Every structure is written in structure tokens, then in C-alpha cells.
PDB file of N, CA and C in Angstrom:
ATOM      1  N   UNK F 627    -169.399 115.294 -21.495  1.00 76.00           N
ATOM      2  CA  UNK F 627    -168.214 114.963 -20.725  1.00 76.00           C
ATOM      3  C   UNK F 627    -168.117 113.444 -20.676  1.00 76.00           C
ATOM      4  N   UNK F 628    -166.722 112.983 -21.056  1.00 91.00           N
ATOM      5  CA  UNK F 628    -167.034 111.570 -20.826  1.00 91.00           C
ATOM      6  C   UNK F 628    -166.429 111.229 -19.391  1.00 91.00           C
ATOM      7  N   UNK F 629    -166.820 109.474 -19.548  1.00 91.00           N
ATOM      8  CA  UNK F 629    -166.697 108.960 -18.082  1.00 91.00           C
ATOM      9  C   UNK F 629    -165.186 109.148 -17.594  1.00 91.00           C
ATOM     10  N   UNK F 630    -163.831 108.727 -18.179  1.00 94.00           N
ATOM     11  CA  UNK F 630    -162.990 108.921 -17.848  1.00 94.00           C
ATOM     12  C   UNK F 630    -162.849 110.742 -17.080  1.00 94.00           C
ATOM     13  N   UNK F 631    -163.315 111.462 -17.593  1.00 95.00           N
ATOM     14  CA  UNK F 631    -162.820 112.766 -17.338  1.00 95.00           C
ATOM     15  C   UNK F 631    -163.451 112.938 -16.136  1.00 95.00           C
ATOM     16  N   UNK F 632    -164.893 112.283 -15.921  1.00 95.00           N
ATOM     17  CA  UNK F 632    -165.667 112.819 -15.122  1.00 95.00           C
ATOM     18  C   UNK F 632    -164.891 111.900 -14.121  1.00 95.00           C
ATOM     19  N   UNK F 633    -164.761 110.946 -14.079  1.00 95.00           N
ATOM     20  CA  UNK F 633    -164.112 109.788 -12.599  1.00 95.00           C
ATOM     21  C   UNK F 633    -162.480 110.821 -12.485  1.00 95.00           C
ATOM     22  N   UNK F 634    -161.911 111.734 -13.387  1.00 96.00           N
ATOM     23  CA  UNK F 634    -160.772 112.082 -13.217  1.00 96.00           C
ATOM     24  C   UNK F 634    -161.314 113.687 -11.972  1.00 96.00           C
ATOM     25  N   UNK F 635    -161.943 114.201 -12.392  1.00 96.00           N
ATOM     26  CA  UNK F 635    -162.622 115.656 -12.123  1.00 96.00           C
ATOM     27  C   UNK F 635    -163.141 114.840 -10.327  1.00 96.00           C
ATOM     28  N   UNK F 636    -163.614 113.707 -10.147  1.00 96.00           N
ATOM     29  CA  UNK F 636    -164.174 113.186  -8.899  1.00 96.00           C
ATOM     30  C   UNK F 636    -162.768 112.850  -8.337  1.00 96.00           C
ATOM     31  N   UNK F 637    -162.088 112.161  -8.476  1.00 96.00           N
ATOM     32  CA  UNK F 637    -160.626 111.850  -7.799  1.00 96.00           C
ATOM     33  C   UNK F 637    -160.358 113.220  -7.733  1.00 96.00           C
ATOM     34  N   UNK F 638    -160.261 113.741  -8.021  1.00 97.00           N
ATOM     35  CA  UNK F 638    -159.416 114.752  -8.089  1.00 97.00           C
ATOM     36  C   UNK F 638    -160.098 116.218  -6.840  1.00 97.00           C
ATOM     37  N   UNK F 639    -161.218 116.487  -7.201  1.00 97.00           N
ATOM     38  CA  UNK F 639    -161.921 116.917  -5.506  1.00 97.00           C
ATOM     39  C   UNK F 639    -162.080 115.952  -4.489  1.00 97.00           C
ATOM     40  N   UNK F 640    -161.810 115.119  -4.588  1.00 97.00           N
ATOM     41  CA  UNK F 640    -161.698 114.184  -3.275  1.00 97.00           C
ATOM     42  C   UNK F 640    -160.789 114.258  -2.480  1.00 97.00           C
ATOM     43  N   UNK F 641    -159.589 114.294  -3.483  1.00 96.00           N
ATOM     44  CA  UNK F 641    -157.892 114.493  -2.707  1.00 96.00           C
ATOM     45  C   UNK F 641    -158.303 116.291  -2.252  1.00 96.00           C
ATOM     46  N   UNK F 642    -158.822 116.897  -2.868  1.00 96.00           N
ATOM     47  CA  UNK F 642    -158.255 118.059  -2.580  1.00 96.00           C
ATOM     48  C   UNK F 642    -159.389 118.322  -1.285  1.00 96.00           C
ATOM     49  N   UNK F 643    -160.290 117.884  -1.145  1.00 96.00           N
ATOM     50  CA  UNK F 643    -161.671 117.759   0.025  1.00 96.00           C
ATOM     51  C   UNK F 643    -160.063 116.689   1.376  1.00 96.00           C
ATOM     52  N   UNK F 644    -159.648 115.945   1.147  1.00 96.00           N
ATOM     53  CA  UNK F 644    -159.493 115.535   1.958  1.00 96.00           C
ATOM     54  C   UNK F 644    -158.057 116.268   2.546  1.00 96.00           C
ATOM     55  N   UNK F 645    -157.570 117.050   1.578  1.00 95.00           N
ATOM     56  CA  UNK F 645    -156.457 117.851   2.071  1.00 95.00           C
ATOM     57  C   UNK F 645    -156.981 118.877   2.781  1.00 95.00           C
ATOM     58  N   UNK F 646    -157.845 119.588   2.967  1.00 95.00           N
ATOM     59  CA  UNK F 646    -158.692 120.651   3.194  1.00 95.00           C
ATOM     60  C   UNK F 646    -159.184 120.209   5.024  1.00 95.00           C
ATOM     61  N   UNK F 647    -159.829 119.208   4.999  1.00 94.00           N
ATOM     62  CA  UNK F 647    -159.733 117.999   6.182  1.00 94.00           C
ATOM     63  C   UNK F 647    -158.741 117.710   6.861  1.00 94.00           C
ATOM     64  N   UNK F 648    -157.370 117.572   6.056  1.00 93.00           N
ATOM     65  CA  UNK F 648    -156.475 117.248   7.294  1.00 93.00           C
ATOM     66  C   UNK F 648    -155.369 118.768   7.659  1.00 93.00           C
ATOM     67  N   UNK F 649    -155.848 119.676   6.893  1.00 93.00           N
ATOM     68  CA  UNK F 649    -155.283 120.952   7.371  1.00 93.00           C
ATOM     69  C   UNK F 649    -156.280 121.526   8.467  1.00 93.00           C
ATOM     70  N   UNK F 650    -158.107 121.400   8.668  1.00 93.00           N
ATOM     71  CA  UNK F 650    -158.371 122.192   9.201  1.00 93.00           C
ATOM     72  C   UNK F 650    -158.533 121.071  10.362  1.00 93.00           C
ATOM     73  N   UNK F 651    -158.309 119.704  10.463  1.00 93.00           N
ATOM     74  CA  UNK F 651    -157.822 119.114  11.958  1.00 93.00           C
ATOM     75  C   UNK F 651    -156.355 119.487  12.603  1.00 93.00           C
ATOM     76  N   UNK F 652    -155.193 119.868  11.695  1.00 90.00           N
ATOM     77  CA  UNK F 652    -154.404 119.948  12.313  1.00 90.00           C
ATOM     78  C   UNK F 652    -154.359 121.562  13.345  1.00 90.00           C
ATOM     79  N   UNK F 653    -154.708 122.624  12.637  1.00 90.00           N
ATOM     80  CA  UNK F 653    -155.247 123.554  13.395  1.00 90.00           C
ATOM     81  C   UNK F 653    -156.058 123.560  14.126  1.00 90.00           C
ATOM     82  N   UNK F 654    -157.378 122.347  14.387  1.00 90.00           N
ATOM     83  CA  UNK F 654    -157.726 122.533  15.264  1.00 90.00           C
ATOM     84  C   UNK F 654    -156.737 121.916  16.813  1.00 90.00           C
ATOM     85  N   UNK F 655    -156.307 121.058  16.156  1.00 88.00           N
ATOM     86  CA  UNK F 655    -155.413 120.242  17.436  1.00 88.00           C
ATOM     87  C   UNK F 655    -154.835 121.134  17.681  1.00 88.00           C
ATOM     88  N   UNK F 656    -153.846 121.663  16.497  1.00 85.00           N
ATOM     89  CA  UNK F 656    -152.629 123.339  17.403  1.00 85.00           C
ATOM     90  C   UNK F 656    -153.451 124.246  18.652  1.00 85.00           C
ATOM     91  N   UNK F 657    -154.413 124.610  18.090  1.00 85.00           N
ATOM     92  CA  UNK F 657    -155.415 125.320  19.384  1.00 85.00           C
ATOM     93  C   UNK F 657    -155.924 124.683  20.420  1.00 85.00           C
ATOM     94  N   UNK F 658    -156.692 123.443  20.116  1.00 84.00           N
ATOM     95  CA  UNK F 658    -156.661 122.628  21.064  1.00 84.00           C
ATOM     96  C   UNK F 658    -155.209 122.655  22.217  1.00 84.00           C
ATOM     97  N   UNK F 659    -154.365 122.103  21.987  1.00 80.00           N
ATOM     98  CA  UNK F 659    -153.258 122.026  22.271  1.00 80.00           C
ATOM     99  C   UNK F 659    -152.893 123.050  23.171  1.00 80.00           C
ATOM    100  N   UNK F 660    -152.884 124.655  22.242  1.00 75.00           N
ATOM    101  CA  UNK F 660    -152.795 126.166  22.861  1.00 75.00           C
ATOM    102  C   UNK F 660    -152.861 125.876  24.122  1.00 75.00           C
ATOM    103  N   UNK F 661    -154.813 125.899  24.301  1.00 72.00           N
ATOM    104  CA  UNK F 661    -155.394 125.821  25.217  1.00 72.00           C
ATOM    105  C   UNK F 661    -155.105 124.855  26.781  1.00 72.00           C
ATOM    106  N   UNK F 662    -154.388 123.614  25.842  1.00 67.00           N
ATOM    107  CA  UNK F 662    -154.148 123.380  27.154  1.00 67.00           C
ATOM    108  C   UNK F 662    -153.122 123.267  27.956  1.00 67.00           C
ATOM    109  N   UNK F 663    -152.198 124.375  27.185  1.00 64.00           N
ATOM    110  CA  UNK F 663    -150.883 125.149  28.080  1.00 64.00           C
ATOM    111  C   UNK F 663    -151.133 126.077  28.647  1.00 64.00           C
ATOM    112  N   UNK F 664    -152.083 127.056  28.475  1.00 55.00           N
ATOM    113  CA  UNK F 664    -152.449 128.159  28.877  1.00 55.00           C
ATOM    114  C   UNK F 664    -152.234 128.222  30.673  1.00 55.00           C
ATOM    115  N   UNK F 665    -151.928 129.291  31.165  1.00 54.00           N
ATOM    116  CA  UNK F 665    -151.494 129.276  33.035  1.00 54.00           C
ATOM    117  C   UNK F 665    -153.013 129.307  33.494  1.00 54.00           C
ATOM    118  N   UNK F 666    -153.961 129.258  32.552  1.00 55.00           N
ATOM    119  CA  UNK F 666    -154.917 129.568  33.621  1.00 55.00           C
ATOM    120  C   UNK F 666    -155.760 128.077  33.341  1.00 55.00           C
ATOM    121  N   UNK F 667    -155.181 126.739  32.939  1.00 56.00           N
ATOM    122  CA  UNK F 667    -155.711 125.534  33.148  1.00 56.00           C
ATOM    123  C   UNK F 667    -156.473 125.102  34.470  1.00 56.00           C
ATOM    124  N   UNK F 668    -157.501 124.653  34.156  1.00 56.00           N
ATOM    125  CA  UNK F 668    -158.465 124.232  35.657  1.00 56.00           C
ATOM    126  C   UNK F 668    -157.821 123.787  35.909  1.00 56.00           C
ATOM    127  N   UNK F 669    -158.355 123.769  37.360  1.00 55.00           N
ATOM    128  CA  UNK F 669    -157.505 121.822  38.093  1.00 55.00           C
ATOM    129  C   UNK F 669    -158.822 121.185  38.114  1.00 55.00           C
ATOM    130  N   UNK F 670    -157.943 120.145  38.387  1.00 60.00           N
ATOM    131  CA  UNK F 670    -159.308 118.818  37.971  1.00 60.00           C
ATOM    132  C   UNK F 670    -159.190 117.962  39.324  1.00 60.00           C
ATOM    133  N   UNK F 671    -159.822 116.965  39.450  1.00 62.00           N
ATOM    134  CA  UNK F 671    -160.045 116.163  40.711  1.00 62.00           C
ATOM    135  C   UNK F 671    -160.761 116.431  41.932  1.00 62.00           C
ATOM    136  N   UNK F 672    -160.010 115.748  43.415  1.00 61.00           N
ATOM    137  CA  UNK F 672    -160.325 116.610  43.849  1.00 61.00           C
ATOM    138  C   UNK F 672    -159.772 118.031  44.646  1.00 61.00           C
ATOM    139  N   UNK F 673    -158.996 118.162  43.892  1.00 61.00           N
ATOM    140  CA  UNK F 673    -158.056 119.588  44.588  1.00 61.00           C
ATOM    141  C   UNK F 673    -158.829 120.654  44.154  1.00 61.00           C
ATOM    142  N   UNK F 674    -159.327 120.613  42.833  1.00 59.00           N
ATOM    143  CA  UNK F 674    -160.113 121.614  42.124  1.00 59.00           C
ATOM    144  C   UNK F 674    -161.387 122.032  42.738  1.00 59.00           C
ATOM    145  N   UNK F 675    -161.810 120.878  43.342  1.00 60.00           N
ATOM    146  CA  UNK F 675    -163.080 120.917  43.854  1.00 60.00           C
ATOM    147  C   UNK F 675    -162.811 121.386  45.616  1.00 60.00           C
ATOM    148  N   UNK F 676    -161.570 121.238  45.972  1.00 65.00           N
ATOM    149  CA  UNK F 676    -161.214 122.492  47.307  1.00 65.00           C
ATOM    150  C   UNK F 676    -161.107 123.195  47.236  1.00 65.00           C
ATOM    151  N   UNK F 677    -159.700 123.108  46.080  1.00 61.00           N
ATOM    152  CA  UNK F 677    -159.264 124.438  46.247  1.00 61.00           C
ATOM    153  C   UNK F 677    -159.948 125.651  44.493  1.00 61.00           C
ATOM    154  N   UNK F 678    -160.555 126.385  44.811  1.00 58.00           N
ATOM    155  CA  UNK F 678    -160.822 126.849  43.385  1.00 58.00           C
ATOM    156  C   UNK F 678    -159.557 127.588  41.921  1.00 58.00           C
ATOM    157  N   UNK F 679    -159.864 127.303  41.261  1.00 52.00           N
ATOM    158  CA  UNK F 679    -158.828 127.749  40.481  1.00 52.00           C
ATOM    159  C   UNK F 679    -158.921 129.574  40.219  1.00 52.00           C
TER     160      UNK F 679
END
């Protein structure tokens, strides 16, 4: 294999490694996210710590 092909074959899983990366952050943020619409969100401060959720 020569060098050109091989530096082409390395670019080339890199982009696709880093597409792979920014699809499985954006799903995590969507869930992330989910989660923190959900009705049953703690409360935080100190109300949370009176009153229980």
C-alpha cells in the first residue's frame, strides 16, 4: 500500500470517527435535555431541602 493511499484511508476514518462523535453527543444532549423537562425535576436550593420533592 502506498503512502498516499494509506494518509487517504487515515483522513478518511478520522472524518468518519469524528462524525460518529458528534452524532452520539448530540443524542446525548437530546436526553440530557429530556431529562431536564421531565415534571418530576428535583428542586434544588433551599426549598428542596424543606420542602421534599
Amino acid at each position: 500500500m502506498g503512502p498516499e493511499l494509506h494518509l487517504q484511508m487515515i483522513t478518511y476514518r478520522a472524518i468518519e470517527l469524528r462524525e460518529q462523535a458528534d452524532n452520539y453527543r448530540l443524542a446525548r444532549e437530546a436526553q440530557e435535555d429530556k431529562k431536564d423537562h421531565s415534571p418530576e425535576k428535583r428542586r434544588r436550593g433551599l426549598f428542596g431541602k424543606i420542602i421534599p420533592a
